[in-house]
mmCIF file of C-alpha atoms in Angstrom:
data_model
loop_
_atom_site.group_PDB
_atom_site.id
_atom_site.type_symbol
_atom_site.label_atom_id
_atom_site.label_comp_id
_atom_site.label_asym_id
_atom_site.label_seq_id
_atom_site.Cartn_x
_atom_site.Cartn_y
_atom_site.Cartn_z
ATOM 1 C CA MET A 1 92.321 122.644 114.954
ATOM 2 C CA VAL A 2 91.163 121.750 118.498
ATOM 3 C CA ILE A 3 87.551 120.795 119.108
ATOM 4 C CA LYS A 4 86.196 121.636 122.564
ATOM 5 C CA LEU A 5 83.886 119.020 124.006
ATOM 6 C CA GLU A 6 80.858 119.343 126.266
ATOM 7 C CA LYS A 7 80.770 118.242 129.921
ATOM 8 C CA THR A 8 80.532 114.468 129.547
ATOM 9 C CA LEU A 9 82.767 111.433 129.987
ATOM 10 C CA SER A 10 85.068 112.947 127.377
ATOM 11 C CA SER A 11 85.409 116.163 129.373
ATOM 12 C CA ASP A 12 85.938 114.208 132.609
ATOM 13 C CA MET A 13 88.782 112.378 130.857
ATOM 14 C CA ASN A 14 90.193 115.616 129.351
ATOM 15 C CA ALA A 15 89.654 114.243 125.845
ATOM 16 C CA ARG A 16 90.772 116.364 122.915
ATOM 17 C CA ILE A 17 90.440 115.867 119.174
ATOM 18 C CA ILE A 18 93.363 117.480 117.368
ATOM 19 C CA GLY A 19 93.975 117.760 113.658
ATOM 20 C CA SER A 20 91.871 116.406 110.829
ATOM 21 C CA GLY A 21 92.031 113.645 108.301
ATOM 22 C CA LYS A 22 90.215 110.575 107.036
ATOM 23 C CA GLU A 23 91.880 108.313 109.596
ATOM 24 C CA THR A 24 91.529 108.621 113.374
ATOM 25 C CA LEU A 25 94.330 107.767 115.777
ATOM 26 C CA VAL A 26 93.557 107.242 119.469
ATOM 27 C CA LEU A 27 96.573 107.661 121.775
ATOM 28 C CA ALA A 28 96.267 106.065 125.227
ATOM 29 C CA HIS A 29 98.945 106.571 127.884
ATOM 30 C CA GLY A 30 100.115 104.024 130.444
ATOM 31 C CA TYR A 31 100.550 103.822 134.206
ATOM 32 C CA GLY A 32 101.694 107.001 135.925
ATOM 33 C CA GLY A 33 101.387 109.108 132.810
ATOM 34 C CA ASP A 34 98.927 111.459 131.208
ATOM 35 C CA GLN A 35 98.349 112.662 127.661
ATOM 36 C CA SER A 36 101.483 114.831 127.853
ATOM 37 C CA VAL A 37 103.620 111.723 127.181
ATOM 38 C CA TRP A 38 102.503 112.084 123.531
ATOM 39 C CA ASP A 39 103.622 115.715 123.194
ATOM 40 C CA LYS A 40 106.649 114.866 121.050
ATOM 41 C CA VAL A 41 104.656 112.897 118.466
ATOM 42 C CA LEU A 42 101.328 114.749 118.554
ATOM 43 C CA PRO A 43 102.324 117.702 116.303
ATOM 44 C CA GLY A 44 103.552 115.383 113.558
ATOM 45 C CA LEU A 45 100.546 113.054 113.735
ATOM 46 C CA SER A 46 97.943 115.820 113.831
ATOM 47 C CA GLN A 47 99.220 117.266 110.555
ATOM 48 C CA THR A 48 97.861 114.222 108.719
ATOM 49 C CA TYR A 49 95.353 112.507 110.987
ATOM 50 C CA GLN A 50 92.548 113.222 113.397
ATOM 51 C CA VAL A 51 94.101 112.412 116.774
ATOM 52 C CA VAL A 52 92.315 111.714 120.054
ATOM 53 C CA VAL A 53 94.194 112.108 123.334
ATOM 54 C CA PHE A 54 92.820 111.735 126.857
ATOM 55 C CA ASP A 55 93.719 110.983 130.466
ATOM 56 C CA TRP A 56 92.777 107.782 132.281
ATOM 57 C CA SER A 57 90.859 108.162 135.549
ATOM 58 C CA PHE A 58 93.973 107.469 137.682
ATOM 59 C CA SER A 59 95.988 110.234 136.050
ATOM 60 C CA GLY A 60 97.220 113.216 138.014
ATOM 61 C CA ALA A 61 95.927 115.415 135.199
ATOM 62 C CA ILE A 62 92.316 114.617 136.155
ATOM 63 C CA LYS A 63 90.862 117.629 137.985
ATOM 64 C CA ASP A 64 89.029 115.662 140.666
ATOM 65 C CA PRO A 65 90.248 112.047 140.494
ATOM 66 C CA ASN A 66 88.585 111.032 143.764
ATOM 67 C CA THR A 67 85.152 111.456 142.150
ATOM 68 C CA LEU A 68 86.179 109.657 138.927
ATOM 69 C CA PHE A 69 88.460 106.899 140.202
ATOM 70 C CA ASP A 70 86.956 104.143 142.352
ATOM 71 C CA PRO A 71 89.546 101.490 143.288
ATOM 72 C CA ALA A 72 86.821 98.868 143.613
ATOM 73 C CA ILE A 73 85.770 99.486 140.004
ATOM 74 C CA TYR A 74 89.206 100.008 138.472
ATOM 75 C CA CYS A 75 90.686 96.866 140.000
ATOM 76 C CA CYS A 76 90.817 95.282 136.555
ATOM 77 C CA TYR A 77 91.310 96.349 132.954
ATOM 78 C CA ASP A 78 87.679 95.669 132.055
ATOM 79 C CA ALA A 79 86.567 98.940 133.645
ATOM 80 C CA PHE A 80 89.178 100.864 131.661
ATOM 81 C CA SER A 81 88.157 99.120 128.437
ATOM 82 C CA ASP A 82 84.530 100.096 129.098
ATOM 83 C CA ASP A 83 85.641 103.727 129.515
ATOM 84 C CA LEU A 84 87.524 103.508 126.229
ATOM 85 C CA THR A 85 84.601 102.143 124.227
ATOM 86 C CA ALA A 86 82.188 104.588 125.870
ATOM 87 C CA LEU A 87 84.526 107.463 124.993
ATOM 88 C CA LEU A 88 84.787 106.436 121.338
ATOM 89 C CA GLU A 89 81.026 106.018 121.078
ATOM 90 C CA GLU A 90 80.449 109.401 122.688
ATOM 91 C CA LEU A 91 82.756 110.964 120.115
ATOM 92 C CA ASN A 92 80.990 109.067 117.308
ATOM 93 C CA LEU A 93 84.186 107.340 116.251
ATOM 94 C CA ASP A 94 84.673 103.871 114.809
ATOM 95 C CA SER A 95 87.307 102.042 112.758
ATOM 96 C CA THR A 96 90.012 103.866 114.712
ATOM 97 C CA VAL A 97 93.694 103.033 114.911
ATOM 98 C CA PHE A 98 94.347 102.579 118.613
ATOM 99 C CA VAL A 99 97.846 103.289 119.951
ATOM 100 C CA GLY A 100 98.111 101.918 123.474
ATOM 101 C CA HIS A 101 101.229 102.377 125.575
ATOM 102 C CA SER A 102 102.060 99.839 128.285
ATOM 103 C CA MET A 103 98.886 98.869 130.214
ATOM 104 C CA SER A 104 96.767 100.574 127.553
ATOM 105 C CA GLY A 105 97.836 97.980 125.012
ATOM 106 C CA MET A 106 95.968 95.235 126.849
ATOM 107 C CA ILE A 107 93.062 97.595 127.550
ATOM 108 C CA GLY A 108 92.779 98.172 123.810
ATOM 109 C CA CYS A 109 92.891 94.425 123.154
ATOM 110 C CA ILE A 110 90.024 93.842 125.593
ATOM 111 C CA ALA A 111 88.011 96.702 124.106
ATOM 112 C CA SER A 112 88.552 95.338 120.590
ATOM 113 C CA ILE A 113 87.129 91.965 121.648
ATOM 114 C CA LYS A 114 84.036 93.604 123.130
ATOM 115 C CA LYS A 115 83.388 96.054 120.282
ATOM 116 C CA PRO A 116 85.554 95.222 117.259
ATOM 117 C CA HIS A 117 83.817 97.742 114.969
ATOM 118 C CA LEU A 118 85.476 100.567 116.916
ATOM 119 C CA PHE A 119 88.966 99.464 115.877
ATOM 120 C CA LYS A 120 90.775 99.026 112.571
ATOM 121 C CA ARG A 121 94.248 98.315 113.967
ATOM 122 C CA LEU A 122 95.925 98.063 117.360
ATOM 123 C CA ILE A 123 99.428 99.442 117.879
ATOM 124 C CA LEU A 124 100.721 98.038 121.168
ATOM 125 C CA ILE A 125 103.738 99.896 122.562
ATOM 126 C CA GLY A 126 105.626 98.139 125.356
ATOM 127 C CA SER A 127 102.561 96.081 126.253
ATOM 128 C CA SER A 128 102.395 92.912 128.314
ATOM 129 C CA PRO A 129 99.574 90.521 129.184
ATOM 130 C CA ARG A 130 101.309 89.478 132.424
ATOM 131 C CA TYR A 131 104.322 90.774 134.366
ATOM 132 C CA VAL A 132 104.819 87.969 136.901
ATOM 133 C CA ASN A 133 106.899 84.928 135.948
ATOM 134 C CA SER A 134 105.518 81.419 136.141
ATOM 135 C CA GLU A 135 106.956 78.000 135.325
ATOM 136 C CA SER A 136 105.831 78.270 131.714
ATOM 137 C CA TYR A 137 105.931 82.046 131.219
ATOM 138 C CA GLU A 138 108.645 84.692 131.496
ATOM 139 C CA GLY A 139 106.988 88.018 132.263
ATOM 140 C CA GLY A 140 110.088 89.701 133.638
ATOM 141 C CA PHE A 141 109.368 89.830 137.389
ATOM 142 C CA ASP A 142 109.215 87.413 140.294
ATOM 143 C CA ILE A 143 106.338 88.019 142.684
ATOM 144 C CA LYS A 144 108.805 89.176 145.370
ATOM 145 C CA ASP A 145 109.960 91.959 142.991
ATOM 146 C CA ILE A 146 106.369 93.107 142.543
ATOM 147 C CA GLU A 147 105.720 93.025 146.287
ATOM 148 C CA GLN A 148 108.843 95.143 146.866
ATOM 149 C CA LEU A 149 107.553 97.622 144.278
ATOM 150 C CA PHE A 150 104.240 97.936 146.127
ATOM 151 C CA SER A 151 106.068 98.346 149.438
ATOM 152 C CA SER A 152 108.194 101.188 148.035
ATOM 153 C CA ILE A 153 105.136 102.969 146.628
ATOM 154 C CA GLU A 154 103.224 102.599 149.893
ATOM 155 C CA SER A 155 106.009 103.601 152.263
ATOM 156 C CA ASN A 156 107.346 106.627 150.384
ATOM 157 C CA TYR A 157 105.447 107.376 147.201
ATOM 158 C CA TYR A 158 107.217 110.612 146.260
ATOM 159 C CA GLY A 159 110.626 109.118 146.998
ATOM 160 C CA TRP A 160 109.781 106.164 144.769
ATOM 161 C CA ALA A 161 108.464 108.527 142.081
ATOM 162 C CA SER A 162 111.852 110.277 142.063
ATOM 163 C CA ILE A 163 113.702 107.013 141.355
ATOM 164 C CA PHE A 164 111.388 104.959 139.139
ATOM 165 C CA PRO A 165 111.554 107.152 135.983
ATOM 166 C CA SER A 166 115.318 106.665 135.581
ATOM 167 C CA LEU A 167 114.748 102.887 135.717
ATOM 168 C CA VAL A 168 112.212 102.816 132.880
ATOM 169 C CA ILE A 169 113.599 105.660 130.725
ATOM 170 C CA ASP A 170 117.139 106.140 129.437
ATOM 171 C CA LYS A 171 118.796 108.057 132.279
ATOM 172 C CA ASN A 172 120.859 109.970 129.699
ATOM 173 C CA ASP A 173 117.613 111.551 128.481
ATOM 174 C CA SER A 174 117.162 113.790 131.516
ATOM 175 C CA GLU A 175 114.328 115.787 129.940
ATOM 176 C CA SER A 176 112.186 112.680 129.435
ATOM 177 C CA VAL A 177 113.048 111.321 132.886
ATOM 178 C CA SER A 178 112.001 114.621 134.451
ATOM 179 C CA SER A 179 108.812 114.775 132.392
ATOM 180 C CA PHE A 180 107.639 111.342 133.533
ATOM 181 C CA GLU A 181 108.672 112.073 137.123
ATOM 182 C CA GLN A 182 106.399 115.115 137.116
ATOM 183 C CA CYS A 183 103.531 112.973 135.780
ATOM 184 C CA LEU A 184 104.029 110.425 138.547
ATOM 185 C CA LYS A 185 104.154 113.068 141.247
ATOM 186 C CA ARG A 186 100.877 114.597 140.061
ATOM 187 C CA MET A 187 99.150 111.273 140.681
ATOM 188 C CA LYS A 188 97.656 110.771 144.152
ATOM 189 C CA PRO A 189 99.687 108.199 146.149
ATOM 190 C CA ASP A 190 96.686 106.027 147.074
ATOM 191 C CA ILE A 191 95.542 105.952 143.463
ATOM 192 C CA GLY A 192 99.112 105.238 142.358
ATOM 193 C CA LEU A 193 99.310 102.193 144.641
ATOM 194 C CA SER A 194 95.886 100.882 143.686
ATOM 195 C CA THR A 195 96.581 101.209 139.971
ATOM 196 C CA ALA A 196 100.048 99.656 140.315
ATOM 197 C CA LYS A 197 98.424 96.572 141.865
ATOM 198 C CA THR A 198 95.902 96.417 139.026
ATOM 199 C CA VAL A 199 98.694 96.607 136.453
ATOM 200 C CA PHE A 200 101.442 94.433 137.871
ATOM 201 C CA LEU A 201 99.165 91.667 139.156
ATOM 202 C CA SER A 202 97.169 91.506 135.931
ATOM 203 C CA ASP A 203 97.027 88.360 133.830
ATOM 204 C CA HIS A 204 95.430 88.676 130.410
ATOM 205 C CA CYS A 205 97.238 85.877 128.630
ATOM 206 C CA ASP A 206 93.910 84.166 127.945
ATOM 207 C CA ILE A 207 92.467 87.071 125.964
ATOM 208 C CA LEU A 208 95.156 87.164 123.277
ATOM 209 C CA GLU A 209 93.651 84.285 121.317
ATOM 210 C CA LYS A 210 90.418 86.297 121.099
ATOM 211 C CA VAL A 211 92.088 89.340 119.517
ATOM 212 C CA VAL A 212 91.284 89.322 115.794
ATOM 213 C CA ILE A 213 91.983 92.984 114.940
ATOM 214 C CA PRO A 214 95.368 93.381 113.145
ATOM 215 C CA CYS A 215 98.061 94.209 115.715
ATOM 216 C CA THR A 216 101.496 95.740 115.565
ATOM 217 C CA ILE A 217 103.686 95.268 118.613
ATOM 218 C CA VAL A 218 106.205 98.081 119.055
ATOM 219 C CA GLN A 219 109.096 97.153 121.317
ATOM 220 C CA THR A 220 112.342 98.847 122.312
ATOM 221 C CA THR A 221 115.588 96.920 122.246
ATOM 222 C CA ASN A 222 116.166 97.445 125.968
ATOM 223 C CA ASP A 223 113.014 97.546 128.094
ATOM 224 C CA ILE A 224 113.312 96.611 131.775
ATOM 225 C CA VAL A 225 109.517 96.392 132.069
ATOM 226 C CA VAL A 226 108.754 94.108 129.109
ATOM 227 C CA PRO A 227 111.366 91.522 128.057
ATOM 228 C CA LEU A 228 111.528 90.194 124.503
ATOM 229 C CA SER A 229 110.114 86.884 125.738
ATOM 230 C CA VAL A 230 106.778 88.664 126.222
ATOM 231 C CA VAL A 231 106.823 89.930 122.626
ATOM 232 C CA GLU A 232 107.465 86.406 121.365
ATOM 233 C CA TYR A 233 104.618 85.086 123.505
ATOM 234 C CA MET A 234 102.184 87.728 122.275
ATOM 235 C CA MET A 235 103.103 87.069 118.646
ATOM 236 C CA LYS A 236 102.425 83.371 119.161
ATOM 237 C CA MET A 237 99.125 83.822 121.012
ATOM 238 C CA ILE A 238 97.362 86.719 119.224
ATOM 239 C CA LYS A 239 94.828 85.223 116.826
ATOM 240 C CA GLY A 240 94.703 88.075 114.329
ATOM 241 C CA GLU A 241 97.431 89.234 111.972
ATOM 242 C CA SER A 242 100.353 90.518 114.050
ATOM 243 C CA THR A 243 103.740 92.058 113.334
ATOM 244 C CA VAL A 244 106.610 93.430 115.432
ATOM 245 C CA GLU A 245 108.462 96.708 115.028
ATOM 246 C CA MET A 246 111.675 97.151 117.024
ATOM 247 C CA ILE A 247 112.976 100.573 118.052
ATOM 248 C CA ASP A 248 116.632 100.903 119.003
ATOM 249 C CA THR A 249 116.304 102.892 122.219
ATOM 250 C CA VAL A 250 116.667 102.305 125.948
ATOM 251 C CA GLY A 251 113.616 102.122 128.162
ATOM 252 C CA HIS A 252 109.857 101.730 128.161
ATOM 253 C CA PHE A 253 108.882 105.059 126.537
ATOM 254 C CA PRO A 254 109.865 105.273 122.846
ATOM 255 C CA GLN A 255 107.396 108.156 122.380
ATOM 256 C CA LEU A 256 109.723 110.152 124.666
ATOM 257 C CA THR A 257 113.174 108.817 123.774
ATOM 258 C CA ALA A 258 112.726 107.987 120.066
ATOM 259 C CA PRO A 259 109.727 110.007 118.835
ATOM 260 C CA LEU A 260 110.874 110.284 115.215
ATOM 261 C CA LYS A 261 111.315 106.519 114.924
ATOM 262 C CA LEU A 262 107.875 105.954 116.436
ATOM 263 C CA LEU A 263 106.358 108.501 114.040
ATOM 264 C CA GLU A 264 107.940 106.690 111.108
ATOM 265 C CA ILE A 265 106.409 103.380 112.227
ATOM 266 C CA ILE A 266 102.943 104.851 112.786
ATOM 267 C CA ASP A 267 102.995 106.629 109.414
ATOM 268 C CA ARG A 268 103.967 103.410 107.674
ATOM 269 C CA LEU A 269 101.155 101.516 109.387
ATOM 270 C CA MET A 270 98.658 104.235 108.581
ATOM 271 C CA ASN A 271 99.617 103.998 104.905
ATOM 272 C CA VAL A 272 98.765 100.281 105.099
ATOM 273 C CA CYS A 273 95.360 101.220 106.549
ATOM 274 C CA LEU A 274 94.761 103.655 103.696
ATOM 275 C CA SER A 275 95.776 101.223 100.949
#
């Protein structure tokens, strides 16, 4: 069952409600993606739950991103978290289970602090509060690495978009690499650069101690984007109940490379919610 929505924020963000059930799952994609990154897990989830999928304003799947995406507004995660809470309120949803991939994990954390009644549990897939290393924190990247990333995006966006997917997804999974490459290339280069700066220069370490909604951190065993040190840090700093689920796969996208394992984890967590 697919419910068509009127022309509102939800239609601007291509929101869809699929399936039915007592529990609602909200799936939020990360940088460079769109809701298609959930295609391998959506059929299984929608058999049991009501599932919400949508596209962030930077996504190449947005029909007219230049009217929706303002780099001055979306220079921080707060604007995205406001979109998320506004979307859930527009759809009359609360007590949802939020599944946030990559940058969306922190967006969900921020949203849960602002409006905790909208969330029952946060499932954070490959999420990080900060990517840049400091003396007391290992985020995975030196600032010179991040600056080189921005330079590559700015100088030759489509060339960079051809290379980056094989760095963050198991290169042996050519279908998934190609799928994410197509997502990246649908995104407008100027929006891609602006959003990359928002993501990779973000620092939300200070918000973790304000997160009281139960969290499950889902991490792959080999993720070039988020090292295990970040998972350990998040576990230590999140105030609410938190657990970690490891998935034995290479890369930053377990929903693409290990969908059955991710489905098993989500189902198990949903059973906890129902009990």
